[in-house]
Amino acid sequence: MELKIIGGTVVTAEKSFRADVGIQDGKITRIATSLADQPGETIDATGQYILPGGIDVHTHFELPFGGTVSPDDFFTGTVAAACGGTTTILDFAVQSKGQGLKEGLESWQEKARDKAVIDYGFHMAITDFNRQVVDDMEAMMESGVTSFKLFMAYKNIFMVDDETLFRSFLKAKELGGLVMVHAENGGLIDLLTNKLLAEGKTQPMYHALSRPPELEEEATSRAIILARLAEAPLYVVHLSYRGAMRRVKKARANQQPVLAETCPHYLMLSIENYSEPDFAGAKYVMSPPLRGKHNQAYLWKNLAEGHLQVVSSDHCSFNLKGQKDLGRDDFSRIPNGVPGVETRLFILYSEGVRHKKITLERLVDVWATSPAKIFGLYPQKGVIAEGSDADLVIFNPNKKFVLQSAKLHQNVDYCPYEGLEVKGAISRVLSRGKVIVKENSFSGRRGAGQFLRRRKFKPSESILAEK
Ligand code: URP
Ligand code: ZN
Ligand code: ZN
């Protein structure tokens, strides 16, 4: 074998066990008690965990938004992902209004080509259900783009009406695709935004007040009902609020195939962050917005119990200087999004596992295994098993790491968790058997990432079952 990792503890979504891992031609070829006497280069992982490389199914690299573009492109964004232990990302290609989906996909393929350093795939965001879209959805499925995002918010930008959402459910169901929704009531948010601005309420805090949690709950409930009528599966992205969580749980209890993700910022930060002085609250302007602190424990509990299946980053970085400050006098002009592609594992481990909110196996599940299963990549990705891609993280649980913008690789001028000391650090990251990160230093190759053609959505017992 070319390479063996010895002495570590292998962690899967089911169990943790002492084993050595052998690698050949980019694949895991052996998992055995001892491979020490086998030929090949050796990495000693004694006292460390061997985790599957992370799968981040929600990133926005080079996304045009609010008259500016998110500055992490497919090079800087995937380098940052890799340094945070993520070895696969799924980004959102977006349809321009009046165009087909194919043009949107081509444009995002172009952004990624020769830049991505880790494997990548796309979801397709439908913003305009014109005649072309029906044919193009079929073409997307054939190209391995098997999930579609629809925005129930961002009026006049990405928002679709209920008819479009329903048509998309019907077509996705027919094709074996999965519809993902951004669930907020965009019409009412627009109305509340205009009212607040007319009253002279322009500060970042009003971003949260213009998007009350009930409008997330209402849209989540509406999406669940439309999906049920269409008999289609549904994936709710970036769920932030306990009321929305309850709607998802109820649907799942009724055996409806509804899946949901949350993001580290909803587990860690709260509405109080918007009050930070000197416009610093703008750092946290993302949608849905941060919620009351009491939601955090509820989201952790639902992650632990399996009602939430995925933690994604929703990485959409905008600099404070020159981008977020476009909205200094009007919160609605602050581009929406927060960086996080590099910090997901640190938060999940340090705040989740160390504080006993989730088990280590559950971390692996929400970080890699369930994302791979839901988005048609399993068992090539998301698991440590013979025959799978050798996408691995060697993680030292005893080292400390301080989250600081200056140490991170994300191309943005702040970190939402600046100064937070986390327990656990990444020693090595391997992508298809090659070491691409060593002690926070990237050593991979620009353009080495491969486009992943994903399979159709397959609802399975394991995805619907509670943990
Ligand atoms: O604020 C956010 N989440 N920005 C990215 C676009 C989206 O809604 O996912
Ligand atoms: Zn969204
Ligand atoms: Zn997003």
Tab-separated table of C-alpha atoms and ligand atoms in Angstrom:
chain	number	residue	atom	x	y	z
A	1	MET	CA	0.000	0.000	0.000
A	2	GLU	CA	1.088	3.583	-0.606
A	3	LEU	CA	0.204	4.974	2.785
A	4	LYS	CA	-0.949	3.740	6.172
A	5	ILE	CA	-2.267	5.644	9.145
A	6	ILE	CA	-1.434	3.746	12.298
A	7	GLY	CA	-2.299	3.978	15.983
A	8	GLY	CA	-5.468	6.088	15.661
A	9	THR	CA	-9.094	5.613	16.655
A	10	VAL	CA	-11.387	5.326	13.647
A	11	VAL	CA	-14.718	7.069	14.155
A	12	THR	CA	-17.815	6.323	12.097
A	13	ALA	CA	-21.446	7.348	12.601
A	14	GLU	CA	-22.018	4.035	14.407
A	15	LYS	CA	-18.909	3.375	16.491
A	16	SER	CA	-15.335	4.267	17.393
A	17	PHE	CA	-12.616	1.614	17.347
A	18	ARG	CA	-8.836	1.273	17.331
A	19	ALA	CA	-7.675	0.486	13.804
A	20	ASP	CA	-5.038	1.212	11.209
A	21	VAL	CA	-6.103	2.467	7.786
A	22	GLY	CA	-4.346	1.476	4.542
A	23	ILE	CA	-4.580	3.592	1.392
A	24	GLN	CA	-3.827	2.846	-2.248
A	25	ASP	CA	-4.690	4.836	-5.401
A	26	GLY	CA	-6.814	7.339	-3.486
A	27	LYS	CA	-9.019	4.695	-1.859
A	28	ILE	CA	-9.175	3.113	1.572
A	29	THR	CA	-8.037	-0.455	0.893
A	30	ARG	CA	-7.589	-1.931	4.381
A	31	ILE	CA	-8.919	-1.305	7.874
A	32	ALA	CA	-7.195	-3.664	10.285
A	33	THR	CA	-5.963	-3.967	13.853
A	34	SER	CA	-2.378	-3.562	12.738
A	35	LEU	CA	-0.851	-2.575	9.427
A	36	ALA	CA	2.456	-1.539	10.982
A	37	ASP	CA	4.394	-4.274	9.179
A	38	GLN	CA	2.922	-3.394	5.755
A	39	PRO	CA	5.048	-1.557	3.202
A	40	GLY	CA	4.365	2.125	2.450
A	41	GLU	CA	4.691	5.533	3.982
A	42	THR	CA	3.425	5.827	7.569
A	43	ILE	CA	1.488	8.507	9.425
A	44	ASP	CA	1.418	7.953	13.168
A	45	ALA	CA	-1.981	8.951	14.586
A	46	THR	CA	-1.477	7.573	18.089
A	47	GLY	CA	-3.872	9.240	20.521
A	48	GLN	CA	-5.795	10.894	17.702
A	49	TYR	CA	-9.109	10.363	15.944
A	50	ILE	CA	-9.432	9.417	12.291
A	51	LEU	CA	-12.644	10.996	10.984
A	52	PRO	CA	-14.200	10.951	7.515
A	53	GLY	CA	-13.464	14.170	5.642
A	54	GLY	CA	-16.293	16.629	6.133
A	55	ILE	CA	-19.028	17.152	3.574
A	56	ASP	CA	-20.326	20.698	3.618
A	57	VAL	CA	-23.517	20.686	1.556
A	58	HIS	CA	-24.158	24.424	1.824
A	59	THR	CA	-21.586	26.926	0.556
A	60	HIS	CA	-21.786	30.061	-1.575
A	61	PHE	CA	-18.500	30.802	-3.299
A	62	GLU	CA	-18.398	33.857	-5.564
A	63	LEU	CA	-22.113	34.509	-5.050
A	64	PRO	CA	-23.442	37.812	-6.427
A	65	PHE	CA	-25.649	39.351	-3.718
A	66	GLY	CA	-26.891	42.880	-3.082
A	67	GLY	CA	-24.652	44.505	-5.702
A	68	THR	CA	-21.483	42.775	-4.528
A	69	VAL	CA	-19.924	39.308	-4.762
A	70	SER	CA	-18.899	37.014	-1.897
A	71	PRO	CA	-15.088	37.151	-1.972
A	72	ASP	CA	-14.267	33.503	-1.305
A	73	ASP	CA	-13.962	31.918	-4.720
A	74	PHE	CA	-13.548	28.212	-5.435
A	75	PHE	CA	-9.828	28.418	-4.683
A	76	THR	CA	-9.770	30.362	-1.401
A	77	GLY	CA	-13.062	28.830	-0.296
A	78	THR	CA	-11.966	25.246	-0.846
A	79	VAL	CA	-8.530	25.878	0.712
A	80	ALA	CA	-10.354	27.187	3.802
A	81	ALA	CA	-12.709	24.199	3.719
A	82	ALA	CA	-9.755	21.797	3.547
A	83	CYS	CA	-7.973	23.523	6.444
A	84	GLY	CA	-11.139	22.982	8.466
A	85	GLY	CA	-11.271	19.268	7.605
A	86	THR	CA	-13.880	19.457	4.844
A	87	THR	CA	-13.012	17.402	1.761
A	88	THR	CA	-16.234	17.827	-0.253
A	89	ILE	CA	-18.415	20.877	-0.751
A	90	LEU	CA	-21.734	21.315	-2.519
A	91	ASP	CA	-22.263	24.879	-3.706
A	92	PHE	CA	-25.399	26.534	-5.080
A	93	ALA	CA	-25.419	27.314	-8.783
A	94	VAL	CA	-28.076	29.974	-9.353
A	95	GLN	CA	-30.441	30.429	-12.309
A	96	SER	CA	-30.590	34.031	-13.514
A	97	LYS	CA	-34.178	35.212	-13.975
A	98	GLY	CA	-35.354	34.699	-17.550
A	99	GLN	CA	-32.638	32.127	-18.270
A	100	GLY	CA	-32.581	28.358	-18.090
A	101	LEU	CA	-30.878	26.243	-15.473
A	102	LYS	CA	-28.180	25.084	-17.879
A	103	GLU	CA	-26.706	28.573	-18.188
A	104	GLY	CA	-26.626	28.868	-14.391
A	105	LEU	CA	-24.847	25.551	-14.024
A	106	GLU	CA	-22.335	26.372	-16.774
A	107	SER	CA	-21.526	29.647	-15.078
A	108	TRP	CA	-20.824	27.912	-11.733
A	109	GLN	CA	-18.861	25.097	-13.417
A	110	GLU	CA	-16.696	27.848	-14.905
A	111	LYS	CA	-16.156	29.448	-11.480
A	112	ALA	CA	-14.979	26.104	-10.042
A	113	ARG	CA	-12.914	24.784	-12.951
A	114	ASP	CA	-9.163	24.635	-12.273
A	115	LYS	CA	-9.668	26.289	-8.895
A	116	ALA	CA	-11.260	23.840	-6.445
A	117	VAL	CA	-8.697	21.994	-4.321
A	118	ILE	CA	-11.201	19.433	-2.990
A	119	ASP	CA	-14.055	17.542	-4.627
A	120	TYR	CA	-17.213	19.521	-5.279
A	121	GLY	CA	-20.718	19.326	-6.646
A	122	PHE	CA	-23.672	21.636	-7.121
A	123	HIS	CA	-27.283	22.122	-6.182
A	124	MET	CA	-29.304	24.187	-8.648
A	125	ALA	CA	-31.203	27.209	-7.321
A	126	ILE	CA	-34.410	27.758	-9.306
A	127	THR	CA	-35.494	31.408	-9.278
A	128	ASP	CA	-37.881	31.493	-12.233
A	129	PHE	CA	-40.012	28.524	-13.294
A	130	ASN	CA	-40.208	29.260	-17.023
A	131	ARG	CA	-40.957	26.603	-19.686
A	132	GLN	CA	-37.277	25.859	-20.105
A	133	VAL	CA	-36.898	24.866	-16.466
A	134	VAL	CA	-38.867	21.613	-16.728
A	135	ASP	CA	-36.528	20.283	-19.442
A	136	ASP	CA	-33.516	21.702	-17.693
A	137	MET	CA	-34.349	19.913	-14.441
A	138	GLU	CA	-34.030	16.659	-16.356
A	139	ALA	CA	-30.722	17.828	-17.808
A	140	MET	CA	-29.511	18.719	-14.286
A	141	MET	CA	-30.320	15.227	-13.028
A	142	GLU	CA	-28.416	13.722	-15.946
A	143	SER	CA	-25.432	15.942	-15.114
A	144	GLY	CA	-25.400	14.694	-11.517
A	145	VAL	CA	-26.978	17.828	-10.058
A	146	THR	CA	-29.797	16.097	-8.223
A	147	SER	CA	-31.024	18.707	-5.754
A	148	PHE	CA	-32.804	22.024	-6.280
A	149	LYS	CA	-33.006	24.994	-3.940
A	150	LEU	CA	-35.978	27.337	-3.864
A	151	PHE	CA	-36.040	30.559	-1.912
A	152	MET	CA	-39.270	31.533	-0.179
A	153	ALA	CA	-37.509	34.805	0.765
A	154	TYR	CA	-35.392	37.591	-0.830
A	155	LYS	CA	-38.226	39.299	-2.721
A	156	ASN	CA	-37.160	40.692	-6.119
A	157	ILE	CA	-33.925	38.677	-6.058
A	158	PHE	CA	-34.319	34.923	-5.658
A	159	MET	CA	-37.834	34.506	-4.215
A	160	VAL	CA	-40.341	32.198	-5.931
A	161	ASP	CA	-44.091	31.931	-5.411
A	162	ASP	CA	-45.923	28.903	-4.012
A	163	GLU	CA	-46.949	27.737	-7.482
A	164	THR	CA	-43.308	27.573	-8.558
A	165	LEU	CA	-42.408	25.762	-5.371
A	166	PHE	CA	-45.209	23.254	-5.900
A	167	ARG	CA	-44.295	22.671	-9.557
A	168	SER	CA	-40.700	22.081	-8.510
A	169	PHE	CA	-41.781	19.528	-5.928
A	170	LEU	CA	-43.837	17.682	-8.551
A	171	LYS	CA	-41.048	17.617	-11.110
A	172	ALA	CA	-38.352	16.730	-8.573
A	173	LYS	CA	-40.487	13.878	-7.308
A	174	GLU	CA	-40.918	12.546	-10.862
A	175	LEU	CA	-37.163	12.738	-11.503
A	176	GLY	CA	-35.881	11.506	-8.140
A	177	GLY	CA	-34.524	14.909	-7.157
A	178	LEU	CA	-34.583	16.601	-3.764
A	179	VAL	CA	-36.055	20.085	-3.210
A	180	MET	CA	-34.325	22.244	-0.612
A	181	VAL	CA	-36.082	25.342	0.693
A	182	HIS	CA	-34.984	28.579	2.281
A	183	ALA	CA	-38.049	28.883	4.491
A	184	GLU	CA	-38.907	32.483	5.399
A	185	ASN	CA	-41.964	34.468	4.318
A	186	GLY	CA	-40.275	36.933	1.929
A	187	GLY	CA	-43.374	39.044	1.227
A	188	LEU	CA	-43.960	39.903	4.876
A	189	ILE	CA	-40.255	40.427	5.505
A	190	ASP	CA	-40.235	42.979	2.690
A	191	LEU	CA	-43.223	44.749	4.218
A	192	LEU	CA	-41.713	44.805	7.729
A	193	THR	CA	-38.359	45.986	6.352
A	194	ASN	CA	-39.957	48.959	4.613
A	195	LYS	CA	-41.931	49.831	7.748
A	196	LEU	CA	-38.834	49.761	9.992
A	197	LEU	CA	-36.790	51.825	7.548
A	198	ALA	CA	-39.609	54.365	7.233
A	199	GLU	CA	-39.480	54.719	11.038
A	200	GLY	CA	-35.733	55.472	10.778
A	201	LYS	CA	-34.714	52.081	12.221
A	202	THR	CA	-31.622	51.353	10.189
A	203	GLN	CA	-29.174	49.515	12.506
A	204	PRO	CA	-28.105	45.846	12.044
A	205	MET	CA	-30.388	44.751	14.931
A	206	TYR	CA	-33.402	45.641	12.757
A	207	HIS	CA	-32.332	42.975	10.264
A	208	ALA	CA	-33.391	40.412	12.907
A	209	LEU	CA	-36.541	42.320	13.824
A	210	SER	CA	-37.611	42.504	10.183
A	211	ARG	CA	-37.466	38.693	10.012
A	212	PRO	CA	-39.384	37.424	13.069
A	213	PRO	CA	-39.004	33.719	13.832
A	214	GLU	CA	-42.709	33.129	13.225
A	215	LEU	CA	-42.120	33.933	9.545
A	216	GLU	CA	-39.614	31.081	9.414
A	217	GLU	CA	-42.090	28.783	11.151
A	218	GLU	CA	-44.892	29.802	8.776
A	219	ALA	CA	-42.779	29.215	5.653
A	220	THR	CA	-41.447	25.910	6.980
A	221	SER	CA	-44.973	24.771	7.656
A	222	ARG	CA	-46.131	25.896	4.205
A	223	ALA	CA	-43.247	24.073	2.499
A	224	ILE	CA	-44.032	20.919	4.468
A	225	ILE	CA	-47.697	21.070	3.410
A	226	LEU	CA	-46.865	21.680	-0.258
A	227	ALA	CA	-44.330	18.835	-0.226
A	228	ARG	CA	-46.909	16.557	1.350
A	229	LEU	CA	-49.502	17.419	-1.315
A	230	ALA	CA	-46.912	16.784	-4.038
A	231	GLU	CA	-45.776	13.600	-2.248
A	232	ALA	CA	-42.215	14.852	-2.603
A	233	PRO	CA	-39.306	14.794	-0.163
A	234	LEU	CA	-38.200	18.088	1.368
A	235	TYR	CA	-34.918	19.348	2.820
A	236	VAL	CA	-35.115	22.521	4.934
A	237	VAL	CA	-31.875	24.509	4.808
A	238	HIS	CA	-30.375	26.582	7.641
A	239	LEU	CA	-33.109	26.006	10.227
A	240	SER	CA	-32.674	28.459	13.100
A	241	TYR	CA	-35.816	28.475	15.252
A	242	ARG	CA	-37.507	26.048	17.600
A	243	GLY	CA	-40.973	26.648	16.132
A	244	ALA	CA	-39.708	25.601	12.684
A	245	MET	CA	-38.001	22.616	14.299
A	246	ARG	CA	-41.275	21.521	15.865
A	247	ARG	CA	-42.971	21.611	12.437
A	248	VAL	CA	-40.233	19.423	10.961
A	249	LYS	CA	-40.463	16.977	13.866
A	250	LYS	CA	-44.214	16.689	13.552
A	251	ALA	CA	-43.977	15.947	9.816
A	252	ARG	CA	-41.294	13.327	10.427
A	253	ALA	CA	-43.382	11.739	13.160
A	254	ASN	CA	-46.105	11.386	10.514
A	255	GLN	CA	-43.595	9.558	8.295
A	256	GLN	CA	-43.272	12.458	5.843
A	257	PRO	CA	-39.777	12.524	4.299
A	258	VAL	CA	-38.679	15.910	5.663
A	259	LEU	CA	-35.011	16.510	6.392
A	260	ALA	CA	-33.357	19.552	7.907
A	261	GLU	CA	-29.993	21.117	8.565
A	262	THR	CA	-28.844	23.779	10.959
A	263	CYS	CA	-25.587	25.752	10.975
A	264	PRO	CA	-22.896	26.404	13.608
A	265	HIS	CA	-23.877	30.075	13.953
A	266	TYR	CA	-27.378	29.164	15.131
A	267	LEU	CA	-25.844	26.809	17.701
A	268	MET	CA	-23.325	29.364	18.978
A	269	LEU	CA	-24.520	32.933	18.476
A	270	SER	CA	-27.724	34.783	19.302
A	271	ILE	CA	-29.760	37.887	18.511
A	272	GLU	CA	-27.740	39.756	21.148
A	273	ASN	CA	-24.752	39.804	18.776
A	274	TYR	CA	-26.558	42.378	16.623
A	275	SER	CA	-26.115	44.924	19.427
A	276	GLU	CA	-22.306	44.860	19.259
A	277	PRO	CA	-21.064	48.470	19.021
A	278	ASP	CA	-19.685	50.367	16.019
A	279	PHE	CA	-21.678	48.531	13.380
A	280	ALA	CA	-20.016	45.198	14.426
A	281	GLY	CA	-23.510	43.680	14.508
A	282	ALA	CA	-23.321	43.691	10.689
A	283	LYS	CA	-20.959	40.697	10.916
A	284	TYR	CA	-23.943	38.553	11.856
A	285	VAL	CA	-26.356	39.714	9.192
A	286	MET	CA	-27.398	36.470	7.577
A	287	SER	CA	-30.788	34.943	6.830
A	288	PRO	CA	-32.547	33.577	8.718
A	289	PRO	CA	-31.106	35.858	11.401
A	290	LEU	CA	-29.690	34.814	14.767
A	291	ARG	CA	-32.415	33.990	17.270
A	292	GLY	CA	-32.987	34.163	21.029
A	293	LYS	CA	-30.378	32.215	23.002
A	294	HIS	CA	-32.889	29.640	24.266
A	295	ASN	CA	-33.091	28.179	20.751
A	296	GLN	CA	-29.502	26.932	20.939
A	297	ALA	CA	-30.049	24.148	23.504
A	298	TYR	CA	-33.146	23.026	21.618
A	299	LEU	CA	-31.236	22.767	18.332
A	300	TRP	CA	-28.370	20.824	19.985
A	301	LYS	CA	-30.912	18.439	21.549
A	302	ASN	CA	-32.584	17.858	18.196
A	303	LEU	CA	-29.229	17.259	16.554
A	304	ALA	CA	-28.376	14.708	19.236
A	305	GLU	CA	-31.728	12.963	18.790
A	306	GLY	CA	-31.551	12.826	14.990
A	307	HIS	CA	-34.403	15.205	14.196
A	308	LEU	CA	-31.830	17.432	12.483
A	309	GLN	CA	-29.655	15.421	10.124
A	310	VAL	CA	-26.956	17.823	8.939
A	311	VAL	CA	-24.833	20.728	10.127
A	312	SER	CA	-23.666	22.760	7.145
A	313	SER	CA	-21.793	26.063	7.160
A	314	ASP	CA	-23.947	28.192	4.801
A	315	HIS	CA	-20.583	29.862	4.180
A	316	CYS	CA	-21.254	33.153	2.420
A	317	SER	CA	-18.483	35.542	3.386
A	318	PHE	CA	-18.651	39.304	2.933
A	319	ASN	CA	-15.978	41.678	4.222
A	320	LEU	CA	-16.955	44.143	6.912
A	321	LYS	CA	-14.987	46.828	5.103
A	322	GLY	CA	-16.283	47.574	1.634
A	323	GLN	CA	-19.168	45.081	1.651
A	324	LYS	CA	-21.130	44.799	4.915
A	325	ASP	CA	-20.685	48.557	5.335
A	326	LEU	CA	-22.763	49.162	2.193
A	327	GLY	CA	-25.586	48.975	4.712
A	328	ARG	CA	-24.227	51.375	7.325
A	329	ASP	CA	-27.323	53.556	6.958
A	330	ASP	CA	-29.780	50.854	5.951
A	331	PHE	CA	-29.683	47.286	7.337
A	332	SER	CA	-31.446	45.962	4.221
A	333	ARG	CA	-28.365	46.837	2.170
A	334	ILE	CA	-25.993	44.728	4.268
A	335	PRO	CA	-25.155	41.682	2.127
A	336	ASN	CA	-26.504	38.571	3.839
A	337	GLY	CA	-24.113	35.853	4.879
A	338	VAL	CA	-21.480	34.744	7.340
A	339	PRO	CA	-18.201	32.835	6.951
A	340	GLY	CA	-17.941	29.346	8.452
A	341	VAL	CA	-16.592	26.775	6.001
A	342	GLU	CA	-13.334	26.503	7.977
A	343	THR	CA	-14.689	26.458	11.533
A	344	ARG	CA	-17.508	23.860	11.383
A	345	LEU	CA	-15.541	20.944	12.862
A	346	PHE	CA	-14.012	22.986	15.672
A	347	ILE	CA	-17.442	24.165	16.812
A	348	LEU	CA	-19.014	20.723	16.517
A	349	TYR	CA	-16.229	19.058	18.463
A	350	SER	CA	-15.360	21.661	21.068
A	351	GLU	CA	-18.840	22.975	21.791
A	352	GLY	CA	-20.775	19.833	20.887
A	353	VAL	CA	-18.748	16.775	21.875
A	354	ARG	CA	-16.632	18.261	24.683
A	355	HIS	CA	-19.680	19.830	26.273
A	356	LYS	CA	-21.558	16.527	25.878
A	357	LYS	CA	-24.284	17.947	23.667
A	358	ILE	CA	-23.632	15.321	20.973
A	359	THR	CA	-21.536	12.162	20.856
A	360	LEU	CA	-18.455	11.837	18.684
A	361	GLU	CA	-20.315	9.357	16.450
A	362	ARG	CA	-23.189	11.806	16.061
A	363	LEU	CA	-20.656	14.476	15.086
A	364	VAL	CA	-19.421	12.211	12.283
A	365	ASP	CA	-22.988	11.590	11.185
A	366	VAL	CA	-24.035	15.248	10.862
A	367	TRP	CA	-20.625	16.328	9.562
A	368	ALA	CA	-20.156	13.733	6.812
A	369	THR	CA	-22.228	10.550	6.764
A	370	SER	CA	-25.785	11.858	6.581
A	371	PRO	CA	-24.840	14.616	4.099
A	372	ALA	CA	-23.308	11.909	1.879
A	373	LYS	CA	-26.392	9.706	2.161
A	374	ILE	CA	-28.909	12.471	1.567
A	375	PHE	CA	-27.051	14.004	-1.378
A	376	GLY	CA	-26.178	10.807	-3.283
A	377	LEU	CA	-22.485	10.467	-2.454
A	378	TYR	CA	-22.506	7.501	-0.078
A	379	PRO	CA	-20.448	5.269	0.282
A	380	GLN	CA	-17.873	6.907	-2.003
A	381	LYS	CA	-17.818	9.742	0.510
A	382	GLY	CA	-18.822	10.278	4.141
A	383	VAL	CA	-17.563	7.045	5.663
A	384	ILE	CA	-14.370	5.238	6.591
A	385	ALA	CA	-14.790	1.898	4.847
A	386	GLU	CA	-12.795	-0.281	2.470
A	387	GLY	CA	-13.483	0.942	-1.067
A	388	SER	CA	-14.392	4.507	-0.066
A	389	ASP	CA	-12.364	7.543	-1.109
A	390	ALA	CA	-9.491	8.172	1.282
A	391	ASP	CA	-10.867	11.556	2.396
A	392	LEU	CA	-9.784	11.668	6.012
A	393	VAL	CA	-9.111	13.999	8.924
A	394	ILE	CA	-6.597	13.184	11.649
A	395	PHE	CA	-7.872	15.118	14.629
A	396	ASN	CA	-6.008	15.692	17.875
A	397	PRO	CA	-8.596	16.054	20.658
A	398	ASN	CA	-6.048	17.263	23.198
A	399	LYS	CA	-4.613	20.219	21.352
A	400	LYS	CA	-6.094	23.687	21.606
A	401	PHE	CA	-6.726	26.066	18.753
A	402	VAL	CA	-7.828	29.688	18.843
A	403	LEU	CA	-10.279	30.769	16.153
A	404	GLN	CA	-8.843	33.984	14.773
A	405	SER	CA	-9.329	35.574	11.411
A	406	ALA	CA	-5.546	35.975	11.060
A	407	LYS	CA	-4.974	32.214	11.376
A	408	LEU	CA	-7.825	31.132	9.146
A	409	HIS	CA	-7.717	30.822	5.367
A	410	GLN	CA	-11.202	32.173	4.560
A	411	ASN	CA	-10.871	35.238	2.328
A	412	VAL	CA	-12.753	37.615	4.598
A	413	ASP	CA	-11.758	40.249	7.140
A	414	TYR	CA	-13.407	38.786	10.236
A	415	CYS	CA	-14.313	35.578	12.022
A	416	PRO	CA	-17.674	35.475	13.847
A	417	TYR	CA	-16.012	33.482	16.660
A	418	GLU	CA	-12.904	35.682	16.958
A	419	GLY	CA	-10.800	34.718	19.975
A	420	LEU	CA	-12.779	31.597	20.864
A	421	GLU	CA	-10.427	28.933	22.198
A	422	VAL	CA	-11.522	25.507	21.017
A	423	LYS	CA	-10.335	22.131	22.200
A	424	GLY	CA	-9.231	19.923	19.324
A	425	ALA	CA	-6.998	20.648	16.355
A	426	ILE	CA	-6.486	19.156	12.911
A	427	SER	CA	-3.138	17.409	12.342
A	428	ARG	CA	-3.667	16.236	8.760
A	429	VAL	CA	-6.327	16.281	6.058
A	430	LEU	CA	-6.246	13.805	3.190
A	431	SER	CA	-8.179	14.157	-0.038
A	432	ARG	CA	-8.261	10.998	-2.186
A	433	GLY	CA	-5.254	9.671	-0.266
A	434	LYS	CA	-3.051	12.766	-0.592
A	435	VAL	CA	-2.124	14.899	2.406
A	436	ILE	CA	-3.412	18.390	1.581
A	437	VAL	CA	-3.264	19.989	5.036
A	438	LYS	CA	-0.635	19.547	7.729
A	439	GLU	CA	-0.904	21.499	10.996
A	440	ASN	CA	-3.036	24.316	9.537
A	441	SER	CA	-0.834	24.656	6.464
A	442	PHE	CA	-2.282	23.900	3.035
A	443	SER	CA	-0.120	21.765	0.728
A	444	GLY	CA	-2.630	20.614	-1.891
A	445	ARG	CA	-2.929	21.657	-5.505
A	446	ARG	CA	-5.128	24.273	-7.147
A	447	GLY	CA	-7.555	22.510	-9.495
A	448	ALA	CA	-7.086	19.046	-7.938
A	449	GLY	CA	-10.750	18.857	-6.867
A	450	GLN	CA	-13.025	16.748	-9.034
A	451	PHE	CA	-16.630	17.468	-9.973
A	452	LEU	CA	-18.945	14.917	-8.361
A	453	ARG	CA	-21.911	13.596	-10.297
A	454	ARG	CA	-24.363	12.721	-7.571
A	455	ARG	CA	-27.002	9.991	-7.561
A	456	LYS	CA	-30.745	10.524	-7.210
A	457	PHE	CA	-32.279	11.047	-3.785
A	458	LYS	CA	-33.102	7.789	-2.043
A	459	PRO	CA	-35.206	8.040	1.104
A	460	SER	CA	-33.955	5.367	3.420
A	461	GLU	CA	-34.831	4.054	6.821
A	462	SER	CA	-31.597	5.401	8.233
A	463	ILE	CA	-32.417	8.950	7.129
A	464	LEU	CA	-35.930	8.926	8.549
A	465	ALA	CA	-35.161	7.068	11.747
A	466	GLU	CA	-34.487	8.918	14.981
A	467	LYS	CA	-31.139	8.291	16.635
B	1	URP	O1	-27.640	34.900	4.709
B	1	URP	C1	-27.453	33.925	4.002
B	1	URP	N1	-27.835	32.737	4.421
B	1	URP	N2	-26.838	34.098	2.802
B	1	URP	C2	-26.646	33.116	1.821
B	1	URP	C3	-27.842	32.898	0.969
B	1	URP	C4	-28.810	31.960	1.644
B	1	URP	O2	-29.919	32.374	1.965
B	1	URP	O3	-28.491	30.815	1.873
B	2	ZN	ZN	-30.926	30.505	2.181
B	3	ZN	ZN	-27.111	29.647	1.907
